Structure formats: structure tokens, C-alpha cells
């Protein structure tokens, strides 16, 4: 089949996100200008450059109340965020934290999560997350939207510090079998990366 994305795809569900899989999940902690902590997952996320290490996050749509997503608002206000990696054991609290709750609600408390202070920025990290990247805002890029009253925006961030728990290292290398990162598929589906293989690049 083929469809132009401006037209109807004719399938029971929109296949776009199912065509880009698996997507890593950034579990993003921020603090508002008023000091309220916030935590939410984002799978339009990736590392995009290195060195220096840079990440992107993409925010689609607004909250049911009509305001920007709290994470986007907080990053624009403070210029700081933490990308916490979601290991398999953190699946349930990650899901709890994506509820579209009001800005004054602290999702760390909602999901029953403990925090650890960051070293270089104000937002705390998720204590149980085995890898956490402290980030500062590099640039906000506005993206096209399908209609009025909404907003799509891309955040480009500088990774200024990385915490790695010793428990996910083997011989000094991040061991994906220990990390067991959760990743997003299409529709309401997820996967967990449990194994890997090594492939050397061809020599010239
Ligand atoms: C696994 C997962 C991935 C998500 N990825 C995105 C995303 O990439 N962009 C987005 O705008 N919303 C995404 N969402 C929805 C947000 O997490 C949700 O809108 C959340 O309420 C935003 O919280 P906030 O207002 O505290 O920032 C995702 C939700 C889940 C469960």
C-alpha cells in the first residue's frame, strides 16, 4: 500500500508511529519557575550529535486545559531538564507519570518515586533510574501544526552531565542486558531491549 500523509491512510489506526520503532523513551524531570517538580515520558526523543552530546525532544499538542505541556513550559522557563532512562522495572511508574494532570501536581509524588539531586542543574533525577542525563536548553524550534489552537515544538538540548549506576556496567561498558531499557512501539505497544549483538564496520 501507499498513502500520501495529507490523505486518509485507510487503515484502522494511524500507522506513522508504528513505522518508526523502537523509539527510546526520555523520562523528563523539570522544575517550574514556581518550584513545582514535574516528570513525564517522551518518545519523540533521541541523541542527535556528539561531541558535544546533544538530544532532541518533541512536544505535540497541548494539555486538555489548553496550556502547553508542563515539561515544555518548564524547559522554556528555566532552560534545564533531566532525561532519565526508563528501565523495565520502572514501566508502571513511567505510565503513571504520563497522566495529563494540572501544573501544580508533582508526578514524582503521584508515581511514588524518590528523587536524587542533580549535580549541575536544579531539576532532580529519578533515584531508581539507572542512567540520567542532565541537560540545558540549546534551542526551541517551532514545528508545523495540523490546525489552530495547538503547538508542536522541538527542543534541542545540551547534555552537560551523565549519571550511570554501576549496576548496569560490565567491564566499564553500559550493558543493555542489565539496563533493560523500555522502548515505545506503535499504537499502545512497548518493547524491552534485552539482548544485543556486535557488528564491525567494513574496512576501506
Ligand atoms: C511512552 C510515552 C511516550 C510519549 N511521548 C510523547 C512525545 O514524544 N511527545 C509528546 O508531546 N507527548 C508524549 N507523550 C505524552 C506525554 O507524556 C503526556 O502528554 C504528558 O501528560 C505530558 O506531561 P507534562 O504536561 O507534565 O509535560 C508520551 C506518553 C507516553 C506514555
Short mmCIF file of N, CA, C and O and ligand atoms in Angstrom, two decimals, residues 25 38-44 58-60 63 69-71 94-95 98-100 107 184 190, ligand 1:
data_model
loop_
_atom_site.label_atom_id
_atom_site.label_comp_id
_atom_site.label_asym_id
_atom_site.label_seq_id
_atom_site.Cartn_x
_atom_site.Cartn_y
_atom_site.Cartn_z
N UNK A 25 12.72 6.13 25.20
CA UNK A 25 11.83 6.99 26.00
C UNK A 25 12.66 7.88 26.90
O UNK A 25 13.46 7.39 27.70
N UNK A 38 8.20 18.24 38.08
CA UNK A 38 7.39 17.61 37.04
C UNK A 38 8.15 16.46 36.41
O UNK A 38 9.38 16.51 36.29
N UNK A 39 7.41 15.43 36.02
CA UNK A 39 8.03 14.25 35.40
C UNK A 39 7.07 13.69 34.36
O UNK A 39 5.90 13.47 34.66
N UNK A 40 7.55 13.47 33.13
CA UNK A 40 6.69 12.91 32.07
C UNK A 40 7.55 12.23 31.01
O UNK A 40 8.70 12.61 30.79
N UNK A 41 6.97 11.19 30.33
CA UNK A 41 7.73 10.46 29.30
C UNK A 41 7.51 11.05 27.89
O UNK A 41 6.41 11.47 27.55
N UNK A 42 8.57 10.97 27.07
CA UNK A 42 8.51 11.46 25.69
C UNK A 42 9.30 10.52 24.79
O UNK A 42 10.48 10.30 25.03
N UNK A 43 8.64 9.99 23.74
CA UNK A 43 9.34 9.05 22.85
C UNK A 43 9.72 9.67 21.51
O UNK A 43 10.38 9.00 20.71
N UNK A 44 9.27 10.90 21.23
CA UNK A 44 9.89 11.62 20.12
C UNK A 44 11.16 12.22 20.71
O UNK A 44 11.24 13.42 21.04
N UNK A 58 10.44 16.18 21.27
CA UNK A 58 9.41 16.88 20.51
C UNK A 58 8.08 16.83 21.25
O UNK A 58 7.65 15.77 21.71
N UNK A 59 7.47 17.99 21.38
CA UNK A 59 6.22 18.15 22.13
C UNK A 59 5.09 18.36 21.14
O UNK A 59 5.16 19.27 20.30
N UNK A 60 4.06 17.53 21.23
CA UNK A 60 2.95 17.59 20.29
C UNK A 60 1.66 17.88 21.03
O UNK A 60 1.28 17.14 21.95
N UNK A 63 -2.12 20.54 26.64
CA UNK A 63 -2.85 19.88 27.72
C UNK A 63 -4.35 20.06 27.48
O UNK A 63 -4.75 21.00 26.78
N UNK A 69 2.28 21.63 27.35
CA UNK A 69 2.66 20.56 28.27
C UNK A 69 3.62 21.15 29.31
O UNK A 69 4.46 22.01 28.98
N UNK A 70 3.48 20.70 30.56
CA UNK A 70 4.26 21.29 31.65
C UNK A 70 5.76 21.17 31.38
O UNK A 70 6.53 22.08 31.70
N UNK A 71 6.18 20.04 30.82
CA UNK A 71 7.61 19.83 30.57
C UNK A 71 8.14 20.91 29.63
O UNK A 71 9.20 21.52 29.89
N UNK A 94 6.46 4.97 35.18
CA UNK A 94 6.55 5.79 33.96
C UNK A 94 5.15 6.06 33.42
O UNK A 94 4.80 7.19 33.08
N UNK A 95 4.32 5.00 33.41
CA UNK A 95 2.97 5.15 32.85
C UNK A 95 2.12 6.06 33.73
O UNK A 95 1.37 6.89 33.23
N UNK A 98 2.54 9.84 33.05
CA UNK A 98 2.12 10.50 31.80
C UNK A 98 0.70 11.03 31.88
O UNK A 98 0.18 11.57 30.90
N UNK A 99 0.05 10.92 33.04
CA UNK A 99 -1.32 11.44 33.18
C UNK A 99 -1.33 12.96 32.95
O UNK A 99 -0.44 13.67 33.41
N UNK A 100 -2.35 13.45 32.21
CA UNK A 100 -2.41 14.89 31.91
C UNK A 100 -2.93 15.69 33.10
O UNK A 100 -4.03 16.24 33.09
N UNK A 107 4.46 14.86 39.72
CA UNK A 107 4.32 13.47 39.28
C UNK A 107 5.28 12.52 40.01
O UNK A 107 5.07 11.31 39.99
N UNK A 184 9.33 2.47 23.01
CA UNK A 184 7.96 2.65 22.52
C UNK A 184 7.83 2.09 21.11
O UNK A 184 8.71 2.31 20.26
N UNK A 190 4.76 -1.50 23.59
CA UNK A 190 6.12 -1.24 24.07
C UNK A 190 6.97 -2.48 23.82
O UNK A 190 6.47 -3.58 23.60
C1 LIG B 1 5.72 6.30 26.42
C2 LIG B 1 5.14 7.65 26.15
C3 LIG B 1 5.75 8.47 25.22
C4 LIG B 1 5.24 9.75 24.98
N1 LIG B 1 5.87 10.54 24.06
C5 LIG B 1 5.44 11.81 23.83
C6 LIG B 1 6.14 12.66 22.92
O1 LIG B 1 7.16 12.29 22.33
N2 LIG B 1 5.66 13.93 22.75
C7 LIG B 1 4.56 14.38 23.41
O2 LIG B 1 4.18 15.54 23.21
N3 LIG B 1 3.88 13.59 24.30
C8 LIG B 1 4.31 12.33 24.53
N4 LIG B 1 3.66 11.52 25.44
C9 LIG B 1 2.54 12.08 26.21
C10 LIG B 1 3.04 12.90 27.40
O3 LIG B 1 3.81 12.10 28.28
C11 LIG B 1 1.82 13.45 28.14
O4 LIG B 1 1.19 14.42 27.31
C12 LIG B 1 2.12 14.04 29.50
O5 LIG B 1 0.90 14.29 30.17
C13 LIG B 1 2.90 15.34 29.43
O6 LIG B 1 3.15 15.72 30.77
P1 LIG B 1 3.53 17.19 31.22
O7 LIG B 1 2.35 18.10 30.91
O8 LIG B 1 3.78 17.02 32.68
O9 LIG B 1 4.75 17.59 30.45
C14 LIG B 1 4.10 10.22 25.68
C15 LIG B 1 3.48 9.37 26.60
C16 LIG B 1 3.98 8.10 26.84
C17 LIG B 1 3.31 7.21 27.83
#
